[in-house]
Coordinates of C-alpha atoms (C1' of nucleotides) in Angstrom, one line a residue:
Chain A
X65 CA 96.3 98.6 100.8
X66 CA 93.6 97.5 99.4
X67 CA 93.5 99.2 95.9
X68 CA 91.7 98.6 93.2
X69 CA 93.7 98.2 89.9
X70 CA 93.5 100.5 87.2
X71 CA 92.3 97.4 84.9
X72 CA 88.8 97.4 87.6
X73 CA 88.7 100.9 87.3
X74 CA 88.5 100.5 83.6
X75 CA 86.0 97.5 83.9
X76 CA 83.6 99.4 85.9
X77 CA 83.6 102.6 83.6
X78 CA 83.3 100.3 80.4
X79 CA 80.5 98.0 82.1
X80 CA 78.8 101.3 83.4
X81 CA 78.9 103.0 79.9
X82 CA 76.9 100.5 78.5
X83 CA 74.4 100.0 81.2
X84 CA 73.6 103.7 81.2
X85 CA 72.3 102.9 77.2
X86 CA 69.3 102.4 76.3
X87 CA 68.5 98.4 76.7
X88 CA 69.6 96.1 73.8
X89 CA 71.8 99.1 72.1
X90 CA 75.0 97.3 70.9
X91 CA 77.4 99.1 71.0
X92 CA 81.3 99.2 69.4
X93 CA 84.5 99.0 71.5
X94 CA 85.9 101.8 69.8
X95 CA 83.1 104.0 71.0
X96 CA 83.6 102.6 74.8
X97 CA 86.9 103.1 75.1
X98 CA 86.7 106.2 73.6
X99 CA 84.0 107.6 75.4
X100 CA 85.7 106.0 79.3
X101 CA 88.9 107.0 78.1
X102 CA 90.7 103.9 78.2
X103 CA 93.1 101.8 76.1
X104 CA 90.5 100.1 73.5
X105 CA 93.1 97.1 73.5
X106 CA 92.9 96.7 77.2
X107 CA 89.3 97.4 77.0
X108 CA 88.7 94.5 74.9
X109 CA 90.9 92.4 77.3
X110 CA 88.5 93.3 80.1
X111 CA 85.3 93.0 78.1
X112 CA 86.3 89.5 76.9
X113 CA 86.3 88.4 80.6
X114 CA 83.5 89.9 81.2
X115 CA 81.2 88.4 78.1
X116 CA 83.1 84.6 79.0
X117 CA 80.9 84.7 82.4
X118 CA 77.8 86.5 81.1
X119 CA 77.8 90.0 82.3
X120 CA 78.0 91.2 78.4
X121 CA 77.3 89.6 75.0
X122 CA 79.2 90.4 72.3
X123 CA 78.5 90.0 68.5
X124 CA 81.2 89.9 65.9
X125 CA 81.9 91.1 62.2
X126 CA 79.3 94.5 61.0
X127 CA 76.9 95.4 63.3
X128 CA 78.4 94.0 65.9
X129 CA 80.0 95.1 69.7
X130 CA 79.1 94.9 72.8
X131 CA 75.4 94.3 74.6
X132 CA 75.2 94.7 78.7
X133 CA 74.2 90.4 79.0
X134 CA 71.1 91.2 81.4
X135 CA 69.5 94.3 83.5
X136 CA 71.5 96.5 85.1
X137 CA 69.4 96.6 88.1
X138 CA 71.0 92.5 88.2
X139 CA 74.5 93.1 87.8
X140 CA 76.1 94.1 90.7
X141 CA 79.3 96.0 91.4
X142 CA 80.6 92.9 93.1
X143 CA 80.4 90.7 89.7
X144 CA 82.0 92.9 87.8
X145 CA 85.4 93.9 90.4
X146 CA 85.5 90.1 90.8
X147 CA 85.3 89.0 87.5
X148 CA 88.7 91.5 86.7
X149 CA 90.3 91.4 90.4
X150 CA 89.6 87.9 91.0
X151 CA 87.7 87.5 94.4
X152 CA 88.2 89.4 96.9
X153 CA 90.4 88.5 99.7
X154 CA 92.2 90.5 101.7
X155 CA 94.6 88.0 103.2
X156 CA 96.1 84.5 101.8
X157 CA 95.3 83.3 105.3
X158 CA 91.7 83.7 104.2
X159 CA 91.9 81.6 101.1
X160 CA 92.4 78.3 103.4
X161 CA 95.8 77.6 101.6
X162 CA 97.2 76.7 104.5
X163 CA 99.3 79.6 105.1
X164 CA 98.0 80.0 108.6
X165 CA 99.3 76.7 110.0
X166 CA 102.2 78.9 111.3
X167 CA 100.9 79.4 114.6
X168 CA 97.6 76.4 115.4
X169 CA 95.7 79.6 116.2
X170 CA 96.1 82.7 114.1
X171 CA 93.8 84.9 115.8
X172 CA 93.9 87.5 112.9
X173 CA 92.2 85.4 110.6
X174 CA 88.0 85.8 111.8
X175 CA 89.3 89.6 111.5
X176 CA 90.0 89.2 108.3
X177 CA 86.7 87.1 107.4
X178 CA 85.1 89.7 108.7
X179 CA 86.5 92.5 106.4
X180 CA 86.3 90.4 103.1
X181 CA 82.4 89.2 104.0
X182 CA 81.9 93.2 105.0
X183 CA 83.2 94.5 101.7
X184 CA 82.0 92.1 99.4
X185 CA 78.4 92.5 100.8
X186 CA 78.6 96.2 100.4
X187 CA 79.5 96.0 96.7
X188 CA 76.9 93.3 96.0
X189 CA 74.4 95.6 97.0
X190 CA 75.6 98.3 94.7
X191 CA 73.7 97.2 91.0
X192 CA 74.5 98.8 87.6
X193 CA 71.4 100.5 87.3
X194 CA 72.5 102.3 90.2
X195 CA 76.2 103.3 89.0
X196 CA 74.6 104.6 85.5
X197 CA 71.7 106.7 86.8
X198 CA 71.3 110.1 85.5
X199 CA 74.8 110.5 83.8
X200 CA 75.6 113.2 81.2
Chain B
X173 CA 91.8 92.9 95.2
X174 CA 92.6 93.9 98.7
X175 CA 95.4 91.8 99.4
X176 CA 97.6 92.8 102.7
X177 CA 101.1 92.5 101.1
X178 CA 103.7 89.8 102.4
X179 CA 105.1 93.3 104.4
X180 CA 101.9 93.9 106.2
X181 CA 101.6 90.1 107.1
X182 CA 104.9 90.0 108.7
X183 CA 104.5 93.6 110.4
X184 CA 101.7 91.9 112.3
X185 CA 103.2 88.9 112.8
X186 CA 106.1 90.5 114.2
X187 CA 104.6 92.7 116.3
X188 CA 102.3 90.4 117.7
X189 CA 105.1 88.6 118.7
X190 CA 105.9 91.6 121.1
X191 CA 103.1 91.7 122.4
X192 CA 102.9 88.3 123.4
X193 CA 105.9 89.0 125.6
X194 CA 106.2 89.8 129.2
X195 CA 106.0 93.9 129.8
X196 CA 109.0 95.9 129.3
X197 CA 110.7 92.7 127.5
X198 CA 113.1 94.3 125.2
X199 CA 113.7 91.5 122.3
X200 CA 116.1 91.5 119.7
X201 CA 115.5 91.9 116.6
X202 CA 117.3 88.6 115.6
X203 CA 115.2 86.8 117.5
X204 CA 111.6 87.7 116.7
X205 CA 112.9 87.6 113.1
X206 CA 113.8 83.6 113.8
X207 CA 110.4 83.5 115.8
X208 CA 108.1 84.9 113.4
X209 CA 109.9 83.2 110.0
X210 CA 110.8 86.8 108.7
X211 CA 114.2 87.8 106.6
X212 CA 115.7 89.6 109.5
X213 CA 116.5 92.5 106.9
X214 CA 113.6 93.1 105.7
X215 CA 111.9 92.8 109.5
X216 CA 114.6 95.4 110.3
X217 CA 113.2 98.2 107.9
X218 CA 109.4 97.2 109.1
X219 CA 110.6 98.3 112.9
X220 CA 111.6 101.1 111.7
X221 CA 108.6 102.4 110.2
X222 CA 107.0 101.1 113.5
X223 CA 109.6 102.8 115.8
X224 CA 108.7 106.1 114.1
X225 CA 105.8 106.5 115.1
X226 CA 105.9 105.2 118.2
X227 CA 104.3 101.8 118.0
X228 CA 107.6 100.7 119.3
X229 CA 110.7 101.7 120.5
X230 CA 113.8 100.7 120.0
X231 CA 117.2 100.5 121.9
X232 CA 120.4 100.1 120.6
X233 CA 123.8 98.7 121.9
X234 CA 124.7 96.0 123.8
X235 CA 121.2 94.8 125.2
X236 CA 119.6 96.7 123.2
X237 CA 116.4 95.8 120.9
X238 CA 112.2 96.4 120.4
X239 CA 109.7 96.7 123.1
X240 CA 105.9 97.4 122.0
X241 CA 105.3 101.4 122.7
X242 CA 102.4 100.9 124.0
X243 CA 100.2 98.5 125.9
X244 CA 99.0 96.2 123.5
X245 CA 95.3 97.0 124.3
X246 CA 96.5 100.8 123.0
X247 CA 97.6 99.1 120.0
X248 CA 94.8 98.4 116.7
X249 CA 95.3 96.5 113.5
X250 CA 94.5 99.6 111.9
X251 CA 97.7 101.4 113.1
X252 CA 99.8 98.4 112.8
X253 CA 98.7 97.7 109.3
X254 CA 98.2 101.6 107.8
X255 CA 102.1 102.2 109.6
X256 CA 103.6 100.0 106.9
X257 CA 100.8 99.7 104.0
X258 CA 100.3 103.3 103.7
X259 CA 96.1 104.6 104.4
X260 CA 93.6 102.7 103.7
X261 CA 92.0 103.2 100.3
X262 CA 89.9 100.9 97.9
X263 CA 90.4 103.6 94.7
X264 CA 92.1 106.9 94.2
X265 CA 89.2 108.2 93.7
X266 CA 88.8 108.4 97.4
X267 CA 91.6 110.5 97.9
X268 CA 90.0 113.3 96.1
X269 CA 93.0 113.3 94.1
X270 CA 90.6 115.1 91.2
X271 CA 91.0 111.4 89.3
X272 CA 87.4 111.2 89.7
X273 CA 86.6 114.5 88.0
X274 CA 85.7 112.6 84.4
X275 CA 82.3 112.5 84.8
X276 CA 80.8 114.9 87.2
X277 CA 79.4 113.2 89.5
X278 CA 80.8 109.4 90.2
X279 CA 78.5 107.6 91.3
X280 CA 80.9 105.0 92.2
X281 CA 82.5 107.1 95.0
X282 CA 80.6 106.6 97.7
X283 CA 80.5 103.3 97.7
X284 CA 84.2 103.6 98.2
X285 CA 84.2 105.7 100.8
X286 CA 81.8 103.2 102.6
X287 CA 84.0 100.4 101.7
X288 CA 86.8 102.6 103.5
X289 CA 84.9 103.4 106.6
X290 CA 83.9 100.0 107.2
X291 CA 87.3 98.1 106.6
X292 CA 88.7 100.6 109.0
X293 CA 86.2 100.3 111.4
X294 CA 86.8 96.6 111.6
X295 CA 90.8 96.7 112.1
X296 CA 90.2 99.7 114.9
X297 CA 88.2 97.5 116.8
X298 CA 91.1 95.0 116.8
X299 CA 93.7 95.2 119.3
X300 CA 97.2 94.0 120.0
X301 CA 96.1 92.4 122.7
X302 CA 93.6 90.1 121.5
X303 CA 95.7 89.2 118.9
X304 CA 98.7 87.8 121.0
X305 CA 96.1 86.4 123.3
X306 CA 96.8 82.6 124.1
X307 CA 99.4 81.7 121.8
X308 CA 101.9 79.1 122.4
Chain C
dA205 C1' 138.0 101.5 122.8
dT206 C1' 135.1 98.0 121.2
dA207 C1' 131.5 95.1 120.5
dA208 C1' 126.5 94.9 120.2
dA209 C1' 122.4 96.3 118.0
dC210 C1' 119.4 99.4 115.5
dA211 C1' 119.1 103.2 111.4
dG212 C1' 119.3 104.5 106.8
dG213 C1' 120.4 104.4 102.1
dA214 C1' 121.5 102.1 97.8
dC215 C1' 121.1 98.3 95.4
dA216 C1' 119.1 93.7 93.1
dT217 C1' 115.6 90.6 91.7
dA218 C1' 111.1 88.8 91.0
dA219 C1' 106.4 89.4 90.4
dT220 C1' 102.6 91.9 89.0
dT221 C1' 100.4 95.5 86.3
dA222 C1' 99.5 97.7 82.3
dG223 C1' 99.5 97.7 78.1
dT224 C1' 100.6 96.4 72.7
dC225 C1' 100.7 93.6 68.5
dT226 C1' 99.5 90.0 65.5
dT227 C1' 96.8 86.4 64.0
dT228 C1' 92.4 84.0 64.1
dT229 C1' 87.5 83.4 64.1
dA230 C1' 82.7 84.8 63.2
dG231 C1' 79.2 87.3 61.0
dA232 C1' 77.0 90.5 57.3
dG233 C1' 76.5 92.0 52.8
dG234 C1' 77.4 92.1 48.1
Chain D
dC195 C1' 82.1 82.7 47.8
dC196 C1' 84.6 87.0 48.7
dT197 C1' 85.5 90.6 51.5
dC198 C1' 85.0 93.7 55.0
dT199 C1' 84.0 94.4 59.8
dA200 C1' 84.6 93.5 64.5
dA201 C1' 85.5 90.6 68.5
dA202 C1' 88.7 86.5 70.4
dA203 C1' 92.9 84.8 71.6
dG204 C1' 97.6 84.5 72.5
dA205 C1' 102.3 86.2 72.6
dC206 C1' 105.0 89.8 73.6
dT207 C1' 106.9 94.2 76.0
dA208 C1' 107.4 98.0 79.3
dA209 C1' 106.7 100.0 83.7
dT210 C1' 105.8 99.6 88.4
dT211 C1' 105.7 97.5 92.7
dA212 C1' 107.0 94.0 96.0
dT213 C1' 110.5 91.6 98.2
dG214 C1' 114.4 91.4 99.7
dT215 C1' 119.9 92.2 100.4
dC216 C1' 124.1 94.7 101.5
dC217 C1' 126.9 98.1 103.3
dT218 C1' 127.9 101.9 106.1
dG219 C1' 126.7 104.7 109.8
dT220 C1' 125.2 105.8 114.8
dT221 C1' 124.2 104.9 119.4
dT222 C1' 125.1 102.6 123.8
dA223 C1' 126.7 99.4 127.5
dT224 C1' 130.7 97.6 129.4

DNA sequence: ATAAACAGGACATAATTAGTCTTTTAGAGG
DNA sequence: CCTCTAAAAGACTAATTATGTCCTGTTTAT
């Protein structure tokens, strides 16, 4: 339960990469995937999700790649699983979909409003700048 | 991310069903698969996994069928969802499976670990009994 | 014996994950 | 304006996991 999928594993190397390089460095796909070891095709998948909302900005033809889309220390872990996982919720029931009108009362679902609130709070405190200090 | 599988929901709607019944109420199978809106099959194989370790037991024959193993109050969330969705673990890297091993240190990882702790600190807390309290 | 009920394994199907491939669009430089 | 570079976008494929079903056995009460 509750795993992350290799695609936000990916997105959190890739994103992590580039915030641990020096600010405003742009920097090629090729180079990202190879240096996270990940599928540069996925990669680019992932990376095009992420520059639609903001967390990277990406410049085509020469010169171009990939440029973190503001400080790391304002990017937070919680941004970048979402923006690959989708949000985080650990039960349809918690969604509101209506799924819980089973029973009036489904006294599991506070529980799991509890978990999702818990988690996502601990991985919005968790910034880039954090996840990229002193790497090799 | 972190979705409870259509298996887990059922597990807990199924056993919550048990222990909303009387003490010592051996139900069948049939029924709480009627009661609960589950495939009786698949409820069938999710017993199982509950009957092995004790969460309930089981009788067969004639009047045979599931009674809860425990007092519901004995009974968490945790168990109930870790017996059929395997531990509870938000990246492999938490297994110390050696996945994490690609950069010395991950800086990641103990964020997970957090993530872990605190997710199953919340289910422990839950019990059986609270859960089939006041239902119709 | 035999009928009731769970146990266990093999199987089937659908959905999701994890990628790949091809074509298009945008920008830089000659 | 031509071409080369690099990301964007969409269609496609393969592998894995989720969600069941089915059939055969085993236990137990009557």
């Amino acid at each position: 339960m509750m795993e992350l999928t290799r695609k936000g594993e990916y997105a959190i190397r890739g994103i992590v990469y580039l915030a641990a390089q020096p600010a405003e460095q742009v920097c090629l796909l090729s180079d990202i995937a190879t240096a996270v070891d990940v599928p540069q095709t996925f990669l680019a998948k992932i990376f095009q999700q992420f520059s639609k909302i903001g967390l990277v900005r990406s410049y085509r033809g020469t010169g171009g790649g990939f440029v973190l889309g503001r400080a790391p220390e304002r990017i937070t872990l919680l941004e970048v699983v979402e923006a690959v996982e989708g949000p985080i919720v650990p039960n349809r029931c918690v969604t509101g979909e209506g799924e819980c009108s089973r029973t009036s009362t489904c006294n599991a679902h506070p529980v799991w409003v509890n978990v999702q609130e818990q988690v996502r709070d601990i991985l919005a405190k968790v910034t880039l700048k954090e996840l990229a200090g002193n790497q090799d």
